[in-house]
Amino acid sequence: MGRGNLIDLDKLTDGLYGLGWSTVKRLPEGVAVQLGRQIADLAWRRRGKGVRRLESNLARVVPDASAERLAELSRAGMRSYMRYWMESFRLPAWSPERIKAGFAPQDVHYLEEGLKSDRGVILALPHMGNYDLAGVWVTTKLNTPFTTVAERLKPESLYDRFVAYREGLGMEVLPHTGGAAFGTLARRLRAGGLVCLVADRDLSSSGIPVKFFGEQTKMPAGPAMLALQTGAMLLPVTLWYDESPVMRGRVHPEIDVPENGTRAEKAAHMTQALADAFASGIADHPEDWHMLQRLWLSDLEPREGTPGTEPA
C-alpha cells in the first residue's frame, strides 16, 4: 500500500470517529442503543479477526464452554463493546444528573477513604464495561479530578480527538509514549491525587509476567511501581453491564505492599494480585471484557529482533 493510500485510510478512520462523536450523541438514547446492537450483531456475524480473537480469549475465561456457549458469549461481548462506544459517543451530551445515575459501583468507600487519606490513589482497571463513564462519574459525582494515560493512536488526529474528548470529561490525559508520564503520575499521587490506569494488557517491553486464567501473560508494571514509589493506595476496579441503562462496578480492596522482598519481587507480587482481582471480575462477567486483541504469551508472534512481543 502506498503512502498516499495510508494517508487516505488515516483520514477515513479519523472521519468515521468524528462522525460518531458528532452524530450519535444527537440520537435519542433508545435509538442509539438499538443502533449499537445492530452494528454489534453485524460485526459478530461477519466473524472478523476481532470476533475470532474475542472468542479465543473467552475460551480461557470459560474453559468448559461449548462452541455454542462461546458463540453466545462473543455475541454478547460484541454488544457490550458497542454499548461502550455508543455511550462514549454520547457522554459529552449527558447531563450531570444522567452521569451520576449512570453508574452504580459497589464498595466505593475504599476509594472515598483513600482520597480522604491524602496518600494518593491508583485505580487500575481491565478493559471492561465503560471506563470513560466510570471516570466522568468520579469527576462529577465525587467531584474529583484525576490523571490517566492514553495510548498514542494512528492517525495522530485520532489520538488528538481522544485526548480532547477525555479532557472535555474532566480528565488530565498523558501520552503513553513520547513523554515523562511516570514522573507526572508520581507527582500527582504524592500530592494526594487520583490516577486511573487501564492495566490488563502490556503495551511495552517492561511488563511483569503473571498467571492469568491459568496461562502466562504480561501486565503493565506501572500501577505496582507507582504504589511502591509513592505510597499510594492501589485499588483494582471491575465494571460490567446488566440489562438496565446503569453500569455496575466494584472497587476491590487495596493491594498491600509485601513486607519482604526486593523492589522487583514486591512489584511482581502486587501485579499478580492485580491480575487475580481482574480475573475474579472477568470470570463473573466475561461478556463485558472487551479484549479483542492477543493477550497471552502463547498467542503472541515474535517480531524480528524483539522475541515474545506482539506484531504491530
mmCIF file of C-alpha atoms in Angstrom:
data_model
loop_
_atom_site.group_PDB
_atom_site.id
_atom_site.type_symbol
_atom_site.label_atom_id
_atom_site.label_comp_id
_atom_site.label_asym_id
_atom_site.label_seq_id
_atom_site.Cartn_x
_atom_site.Cartn_y
_atom_site.Cartn_z
ATOM 1 C CA MET A 1 0.000 0.000 0.000
ATOM 2 C CA GLY A 2 1.455 3.374 -0.977
ATOM 3 C CA ARG A 3 1.998 6.294 1.352
ATOM 4 C CA GLY A 4 -0.885 8.164 -0.243
ATOM 5 C CA ASN A 5 -3.258 5.276 0.428
ATOM 6 C CA LEU A 6 -2.130 5.157 4.081
ATOM 7 C CA ILE A 7 -2.862 8.854 4.453
ATOM 8 C CA ASP A 8 -6.295 8.349 2.906
ATOM 9 C CA LEU A 9 -7.003 5.445 5.271
ATOM 10 C CA ASP A 10 -5.932 7.561 8.237
ATOM 11 C CA LYS A 11 -8.273 10.328 7.123
ATOM 12 C CA LEU A 12 -11.119 7.836 6.694
ATOM 13 C CA THR A 13 -10.582 6.376 10.176
ATOM 14 C CA ASP A 14 -10.453 9.810 11.767
ATOM 15 C CA GLY A 15 -13.516 10.894 9.818
ATOM 16 C CA LEU A 16 -15.555 7.877 10.941
ATOM 17 C CA TYR A 17 -14.798 8.518 14.600
ATOM 18 C CA GLY A 18 -15.571 12.195 14.117
ATOM 19 C CA LEU A 19 -18.912 11.246 12.575
ATOM 20 C CA GLY A 20 -19.663 9.052 15.595
ATOM 21 C CA TRP A 21 -18.988 11.824 18.099
ATOM 22 C CA SER A 22 -20.886 14.426 16.102
ATOM 23 C CA THR A 23 -23.898 12.313 15.084
ATOM 24 C CA VAL A 24 -24.520 9.564 17.628
ATOM 25 C CA LYS A 25 -24.617 11.960 20.561
ATOM 26 C CA ARG A 26 -27.623 13.685 18.950
ATOM 27 C CA LEU A 27 -29.652 10.491 18.675
ATOM 28 C CA PRO A 28 -32.333 9.634 21.238
ATOM 29 C CA GLU A 29 -30.898 7.167 23.732
ATOM 30 C CA GLY A 30 -33.170 4.313 22.669
ATOM 31 C CA VAL A 31 -32.222 4.778 19.024
ATOM 32 C CA ALA A 32 -28.508 4.796 19.878
ATOM 33 C CA VAL A 33 -28.885 1.592 21.918
ATOM 34 C CA GLN A 34 -30.663 -0.167 19.063
ATOM 35 C CA LEU A 35 -28.126 1.073 16.521
ATOM 36 C CA GLY A 36 -25.278 -0.221 18.659
ATOM 37 C CA ARG A 37 -26.875 -3.677 18.869
ATOM 38 C CA GLN A 38 -27.413 -3.822 15.115
ATOM 39 C CA ILE A 39 -23.779 -2.893 14.415
ATOM 40 C CA ALA A 40 -22.566 -5.419 17.003
ATOM 41 C CA ASP A 41 -24.669 -8.231 15.540
ATOM 42 C CA LEU A 42 -23.484 -7.422 12.024
ATOM 43 C CA ALA A 43 -19.830 -7.487 13.116
ATOM 44 C CA TRP A 44 -20.405 -10.737 15.017
ATOM 45 C CA ARG A 45 -21.994 -12.445 12.003
ATOM 46 C CA ARG A 46 -19.079 -11.435 9.776
ATOM 47 C CA ARG A 47 -16.654 -13.306 12.060
ATOM 48 C CA GLY A 48 -13.752 -10.933 11.540
ATOM 49 C CA LYS A 49 -10.389 -11.161 13.325
ATOM 50 C CA GLY A 50 -11.587 -9.239 16.363
ATOM 51 C CA VAL A 51 -14.571 -11.524 16.934
ATOM 52 C CA ARG A 52 -12.471 -14.652 16.490
ATOM 53 C CA ARG A 53 -9.844 -13.323 18.880
ATOM 54 C CA LEU A 54 -12.533 -12.416 21.413
ATOM 55 C CA GLU A 55 -13.850 -15.983 21.313
ATOM 56 C CA SER A 56 -10.339 -17.365 21.692
ATOM 57 C CA ASN A 57 -9.771 -15.174 24.746
ATOM 58 C CA LEU A 58 -13.138 -16.100 26.232
ATOM 59 C CA ALA A 59 -12.249 -19.782 25.831
ATOM 60 C CA ARG A 60 -9.567 -19.213 28.508
ATOM 61 C CA VAL A 61 -12.025 -17.452 30.794
ATOM 62 C CA VAL A 62 -14.721 -20.140 30.408
ATOM 63 C CA PRO A 63 -12.667 -23.266 29.612
ATOM 64 C CA ASP A 64 -15.614 -25.675 29.876
ATOM 65 C CA ALA A 65 -17.814 -23.702 27.471
ATOM 66 C CA SER A 66 -19.127 -25.459 24.378
ATOM 67 C CA ALA A 67 -18.755 -23.909 20.925
ATOM 68 C CA GLU A 68 -22.368 -22.751 21.158
ATOM 69 C CA ARG A 69 -21.758 -21.131 24.543
ATOM 70 C CA LEU A 70 -18.650 -19.363 23.266
ATOM 71 C CA ALA A 71 -20.622 -18.054 20.302
ATOM 72 C CA GLU A 72 -23.295 -16.724 22.677
ATOM 73 C CA LEU A 73 -20.627 -15.071 24.825
ATOM 74 C CA SER A 74 -18.878 -13.475 21.861
ATOM 75 C CA ARG A 75 -22.162 -12.092 20.554
ATOM 76 C CA ALA A 76 -22.966 -10.658 23.990
ATOM 77 C CA GLY A 77 -19.380 -9.387 24.123
ATOM 78 C CA MET A 78 -19.732 -7.501 20.859
ATOM 79 C CA ARG A 79 -22.992 -5.965 22.064
ATOM 80 C CA SER A 80 -21.270 -4.898 25.271
ATOM 81 C CA TYR A 81 -18.368 -3.473 23.266
ATOM 82 C CA MET A 82 -20.689 -1.450 21.046
ATOM 83 C CA ARG A 83 -22.616 -0.259 24.089
ATOM 84 C CA TYR A 84 -19.300 1.151 25.308
ATOM 85 C CA TRP A 85 -18.827 3.028 22.030
ATOM 86 C CA MET A 86 -22.396 4.329 21.835
ATOM 87 C CA GLU A 87 -22.181 5.578 25.415
ATOM 88 C CA SER A 88 -18.778 7.130 24.801
ATOM 89 C CA PHE A 89 -20.005 8.988 21.725
ATOM 90 C CA ARG A 90 -22.928 10.308 23.775
ATOM 91 C CA LEU A 91 -21.182 11.081 27.085
ATOM 92 C CA PRO A 92 -20.321 14.711 26.192
ATOM 93 C CA ALA A 93 -24.056 15.388 25.805
ATOM 94 C CA TRP A 94 -25.103 13.717 29.068
ATOM 95 C CA SER A 95 -26.302 15.970 31.879
ATOM 96 C CA PRO A 96 -24.610 15.773 35.293
ATOM 97 C CA GLU A 97 -27.730 14.056 36.605
ATOM 98 C CA ARG A 98 -27.600 11.404 33.866
ATOM 99 C CA ILE A 99 -23.912 10.792 34.582
ATOM 100 C CA LYS A 100 -24.479 10.412 38.314
ATOM 101 C CA ALA A 101 -27.340 7.982 37.712
ATOM 102 C CA GLY A 102 -25.486 6.051 35.007
ATOM 103 C CA PHE A 103 -23.014 4.206 37.237
ATOM 104 C CA ALA A 104 -23.620 2.295 40.474
ATOM 105 C CA PRO A 105 -20.353 0.940 41.914
ATOM 106 C CA GLN A 106 -20.122 -1.348 44.929
ATOM 107 C CA ASP A 107 -17.666 -0.712 47.768
ATOM 108 C CA VAL A 108 -16.864 2.808 46.616
ATOM 109 C CA HIS A 109 -15.971 3.524 50.251
ATOM 110 C CA TYR A 110 -12.483 2.140 49.534
ATOM 111 C CA LEU A 111 -11.939 4.962 47.054
ATOM 112 C CA GLU A 112 -13.523 7.637 49.252
ATOM 113 C CA GLU A 113 -11.426 6.611 52.258
ATOM 114 C CA GLY A 114 -8.303 6.609 50.113
ATOM 115 C CA LEU A 115 -8.983 10.105 48.823
ATOM 116 C CA LYS A 116 -9.509 11.373 52.381
ATOM 117 C CA SER A 117 -6.206 9.864 53.491
ATOM 118 C CA ASP A 118 -4.170 12.118 51.146
ATOM 119 C CA ARG A 119 -1.925 9.137 50.326
ATOM 120 C CA GLY A 120 -2.926 9.291 46.679
ATOM 121 C CA VAL A 121 -4.963 6.578 44.976
ATOM 122 C CA ILE A 122 -4.321 4.447 41.897
ATOM 123 C CA LEU A 123 -7.392 2.876 40.316
ATOM 124 C CA ALA A 124 -6.406 0.026 37.986
ATOM 125 C CA LEU A 125 -8.984 -1.404 35.576
ATOM 126 C CA PRO A 126 -9.183 -4.059 32.872
ATOM 127 C CA HIS A 127 -10.853 -3.403 29.507
ATOM 128 C CA MET A 128 -14.321 -3.944 30.986
ATOM 129 C CA GLY A 129 -17.565 -2.031 30.684
ATOM 130 C CA ASN A 130 -17.040 1.673 30.071
ATOM 131 C CA TYR A 131 -14.083 3.130 31.972
ATOM 132 C CA ASP A 132 -14.779 6.559 30.443
ATOM 133 C CA LEU A 133 -18.214 6.562 32.093
ATOM 134 C CA ALA A 134 -16.647 5.441 35.380
ATOM 135 C CA GLY A 135 -14.128 8.259 35.039
ATOM 136 C CA VAL A 136 -16.653 11.002 34.354
ATOM 137 C CA TRP A 137 -18.760 9.663 37.253
ATOM 138 C CA VAL A 138 -15.735 10.212 39.505
ATOM 139 C CA THR A 139 -15.221 13.775 38.266
ATOM 140 C CA THR A 140 -18.964 14.542 38.511
ATOM 141 C CA LYS A 141 -20.384 12.538 41.428
ATOM 142 C CA LEU A 142 -17.270 12.633 43.626
ATOM 143 C CA ASN A 143 -16.077 15.999 42.262
ATOM 144 C CA THR A 144 -12.562 14.554 41.991
ATOM 145 C CA PRO A 145 -10.255 15.218 39.022
ATOM 146 C CA PHE A 146 -7.774 12.554 38.008
ATOM 147 C CA THR A 147 -4.900 11.807 35.659
ATOM 148 C CA THR A 148 -4.773 8.970 33.146
ATOM 149 C CA VAL A 149 -2.624 7.739 30.283
ATOM 150 C CA ALA A 150 -3.721 7.171 26.673
ATOM 151 C CA GLU A 151 -2.075 5.012 24.033
ATOM 152 C CA ARG A 152 -0.890 7.013 21.046
ATOM 153 C CA LEU A 153 -3.198 6.118 18.172
ATOM 154 C CA LYS A 154 -2.774 6.344 14.429
ATOM 155 C CA PRO A 155 -3.554 8.702 12.823
ATOM 156 C CA GLU A 156 -2.322 11.410 15.173
ATOM 157 C CA SER A 157 -5.529 13.349 14.570
ATOM 158 C CA LEU A 158 -7.498 10.417 16.042
ATOM 159 C CA TYR A 159 -5.297 10.456 19.147
ATOM 160 C CA ASP A 160 -5.931 14.199 19.430
ATOM 161 C CA ARG A 161 -9.684 13.548 19.239
ATOM 162 C CA PHE A 162 -9.495 11.026 22.084
ATOM 163 C CA VAL A 163 -7.414 13.368 24.226
ATOM 164 C CA ALA A 164 -9.790 16.282 23.611
ATOM 165 C CA TYR A 165 -12.779 14.029 24.341
ATOM 166 C CA ARG A 166 -11.382 12.782 27.654
ATOM 167 C CA GLU A 167 -10.113 16.192 28.712
ATOM 168 C CA GLY A 168 -13.602 17.507 27.973
ATOM 169 C CA LEU A 169 -14.885 14.979 30.519
ATOM 170 C CA GLY A 170 -12.586 16.413 33.192
ATOM 171 C CA MET A 171 -9.567 14.102 32.883
ATOM 172 C CA GLU A 172 -5.898 15.002 32.594
ATOM 173 C CA VAL A 173 -4.522 12.808 29.787
ATOM 174 C CA LEU A 174 -0.842 11.954 29.335
ATOM 175 C CA PRO A 175 0.600 10.122 26.304
ATOM 176 C CA HIS A 176 1.670 6.516 26.876
ATOM 177 C CA THR A 177 4.828 7.095 24.851
ATOM 178 C CA GLY A 178 6.868 10.104 23.935
ATOM 179 C CA GLY A 179 6.587 11.782 27.342
ATOM 180 C CA ALA A 180 7.529 11.546 31.012
ATOM 181 C CA ALA A 181 4.208 10.032 32.092
ATOM 182 C CA PHE A 182 5.538 8.071 35.081
ATOM 183 C CA GLY A 183 7.125 11.116 36.714
ATOM 184 C CA THR A 184 3.985 13.208 36.264
ATOM 185 C CA LEU A 185 1.784 10.432 37.674
ATOM 186 C CA ALA A 186 4.087 10.094 40.690
ATOM 187 C CA ARG A 187 3.888 13.837 41.364
ATOM 188 C CA ARG A 188 0.083 13.766 41.199
ATOM 189 C CA LEU A 189 -0.016 10.871 43.679
ATOM 190 C CA ARG A 190 2.425 12.474 46.115
ATOM 191 C CA ALA A 191 0.113 15.494 46.131
ATOM 192 C CA GLY A 192 -2.735 13.211 47.230
ATOM 193 C CA GLY A 193 -4.284 12.977 43.775
ATOM 194 C CA LEU A 194 -6.049 10.236 41.856
ATOM 195 C CA VAL A 195 -4.605 8.265 38.945
ATOM 196 C CA CYS A 196 -6.658 5.857 36.795
ATOM 197 C CA LEU A 197 -4.942 3.280 34.578
ATOM 198 C CA VAL A 198 -6.240 0.539 32.271
ATOM 199 C CA ALA A 199 -3.843 -2.236 33.197
ATOM 200 C CA ASP A 200 -4.716 -5.665 31.812
ATOM 201 C CA ARG A 201 -2.631 -5.530 28.627
ATOM 202 C CA ASP A 202 1.033 -4.593 28.422
ATOM 203 C CA LEU A 203 1.936 -2.114 25.678
ATOM 204 C CA SER A 204 5.663 -2.021 26.389
ATOM 205 C CA SER A 205 8.621 -4.360 26.780
ATOM 206 C CA SER A 206 8.712 -3.810 30.554
ATOM 207 C CA GLY A 207 5.585 -5.727 31.541
ATOM 208 C CA ILE A 208 5.550 -8.052 34.548
ATOM 209 C CA PRO A 209 4.834 -11.761 33.944
ATOM 210 C CA VAL A 210 1.646 -13.005 35.621
ATOM 211 C CA LYS A 211 -0.518 -16.087 35.503
ATOM 212 C CA PHE A 212 -3.957 -15.145 34.189
ATOM 213 C CA PHE A 213 -6.677 -17.776 33.857
ATOM 214 C CA GLY A 214 -4.005 -20.440 34.126
ATOM 215 C CA GLU A 215 -1.670 -19.113 31.417
ATOM 216 C CA GLN A 216 1.271 -16.752 31.275
ATOM 217 C CA THR A 217 0.912 -13.177 30.074
ATOM 218 C CA LYS A 218 2.355 -9.798 30.997
ATOM 219 C CA MET A 219 0.653 -6.822 32.602
ATOM 220 C CA PRO A 220 1.919 -3.265 32.969
ATOM 221 C CA ALA A 221 4.401 -2.585 35.756
ATOM 222 C CA GLY A 222 3.137 0.981 36.224
ATOM 223 C CA PRO A 223 0.405 0.527 38.871
ATOM 224 C CA ALA A 224 2.572 -1.504 41.251
ATOM 225 C CA MET A 225 5.689 0.605 40.684
ATOM 226 C CA LEU A 226 3.773 3.830 41.305
ATOM 227 C CA ALA A 227 2.338 2.427 44.536
ATOM 228 C CA LEU A 228 5.786 1.306 45.682
ATOM 229 C CA GLN A 229 7.440 4.618 44.837
ATOM 230 C CA THR A 230 4.791 6.972 46.234
ATOM 231 C CA GLY A 231 2.999 5.009 48.969
ATOM 232 C CA ALA A 232 -0.317 5.485 47.164
ATOM 233 C CA MET A 233 -3.187 3.025 47.575
ATOM 234 C CA LEU A 234 -3.602 0.564 44.696
ATOM 235 C CA LEU A 235 -7.264 -0.342 44.169
ATOM 236 C CA PRO A 236 -8.461 -2.730 41.423
ATOM 237 C CA VAL A 237 -11.798 -1.905 39.805
ATOM 238 C CA THR A 238 -14.005 -4.113 37.632
ATOM 239 C CA LEU A 239 -17.013 -2.980 35.595
ATOM 240 C CA TRP A 240 -19.967 -4.693 33.945
ATOM 241 C CA TYR A 241 -23.373 -4.129 32.409
ATOM 242 C CA ASP A 242 -26.760 -5.631 33.111
ATOM 243 C CA GLU A 243 -29.992 -5.162 31.174
ATOM 244 C CA SER A 244 -30.596 -1.740 32.708
ATOM 245 C CA PRO A 245 -29.197 1.604 31.465
ATOM 246 C CA VAL A 246 -26.968 1.692 34.563
ATOM 247 C CA MET A 247 -23.401 0.351 34.501
ATOM 248 C CA ARG A 248 -22.326 -1.659 37.530
ATOM 249 C CA GLY A 249 -18.916 -1.918 39.110
ATOM 250 C CA ARG A 250 -16.873 -2.881 42.134
ATOM 251 C CA VAL A 251 -13.940 -1.244 43.857
ATOM 252 C CA HIS A 252 -11.826 -4.101 45.230
ATOM 253 C CA PRO A 253 -9.841 -3.904 48.493
ATOM 254 C CA GLU A 254 -6.385 -2.353 48.471
ATOM 255 C CA ILE A 255 -3.472 -4.406 47.212
ATOM 256 C CA ASP A 256 -0.943 -4.251 50.017
ATOM 257 C CA VAL A 257 2.801 -3.873 49.575
ATOM 258 C CA PRO A 258 4.588 -7.072 50.686
ATOM 259 C CA GLU A 259 6.749 -6.682 53.785
ATOM 260 C CA ASN A 260 9.682 -8.675 52.392
ATOM 261 C CA GLY A 261 11.476 -8.969 49.057
ATOM 262 C CA THR A 262 13.275 -6.780 46.581
ATOM 263 C CA ARG A 263 11.505 -3.942 44.810
ATOM 264 C CA ALA A 264 11.093 -6.145 41.706
ATOM 265 C CA GLU A 265 9.734 -9.030 43.770
ATOM 266 C CA LYS A 266 7.236 -6.762 45.508
ATOM 267 C CA ALA A 267 6.071 -5.320 42.169
ATOM 268 C CA ALA A 268 5.661 -8.840 40.762
ATOM 269 C CA HIS A 269 3.609 -9.946 43.775
ATOM 270 C CA MET A 270 1.361 -6.869 43.580
ATOM 271 C CA THR A 271 0.843 -7.202 39.826
ATOM 272 C CA GLN A 272 -0.167 -10.847 40.259
ATOM 273 C CA ALA A 273 -2.663 -9.780 42.935
ATOM 274 C CA LEU A 274 -3.992 -7.183 40.490
ATOM 275 C CA ALA A 275 -4.349 -9.857 37.789
ATOM 276 C CA ASP A 276 -6.214 -12.085 40.259
ATOM 277 C CA ALA A 277 -8.660 -9.278 41.087
ATOM 278 C CA PHE A 278 -9.239 -8.640 37.377
ATOM 279 C CA ALA A 279 -9.774 -12.362 36.800
ATOM 280 C CA SER A 280 -12.419 -12.560 39.512
ATOM 281 C CA GLY A 281 -14.434 -9.749 37.926
ATOM 282 C CA ILE A 282 -13.969 -11.042 34.373
ATOM 283 C CA ALA A 283 -14.991 -14.576 35.365
ATOM 284 C CA ASP A 284 -18.238 -13.198 36.803
ATOM 285 C CA HIS A 285 -18.963 -11.078 33.707
ATOM 286 C CA PRO A 286 -16.935 -12.469 30.775
ATOM 287 C CA GLU A 287 -19.133 -10.846 28.131
ATOM 288 C CA ASP A 288 -18.128 -7.384 29.403
ATOM 289 C CA TRP A 289 -14.388 -7.917 28.960
ATOM 290 C CA HIS A 290 -13.586 -6.198 25.672
ATOM 291 C CA MET A 291 -10.335 -7.961 24.805
ATOM 292 C CA LEU A 292 -10.337 -8.254 21.012
ATOM 293 C CA GLN A 293 -6.534 -8.411 20.813
ATOM 294 C CA ARG A 294 -3.936 -11.055 21.597
ATOM 295 C CA LEU A 295 -3.081 -11.175 25.259
ATOM 296 C CA TRP A 296 -1.480 -14.453 26.356
ATOM 297 C CA LEU A 297 2.178 -15.035 25.563
ATOM 298 C CA SER A 298 1.391 -18.279 23.745
ATOM 299 C CA ASP A 299 -0.683 -16.257 21.249
ATOM 300 C CA LEU A 300 1.914 -13.588 20.546
ATOM 301 C CA GLU A 301 4.019 -13.963 17.427
ATOM 302 C CA PRO A 302 7.641 -12.810 17.814
ATOM 303 C CA ARG A 303 8.606 -9.724 15.853
ATOM 304 C CA GLU A 304 12.089 -9.722 14.351
ATOM 305 C CA GLY A 305 14.616 -8.580 16.914
ATOM 306 C CA THR A 306 12.107 -8.465 19.788
ATOM 307 C CA PRO A 307 11.201 -12.022 20.842
ATOM 308 C CA GLY A 308 7.870 -12.528 22.515
ATOM 309 C CA THR A 309 6.266 -9.249 21.520
ATOM 310 C CA GLU A 310 3.110 -8.819 19.527
ATOM 311 C CA PRO A 311 3.399 -7.683 15.904
ATOM 312 C CA ALA A 312 2.169 -4.213 15.042
#
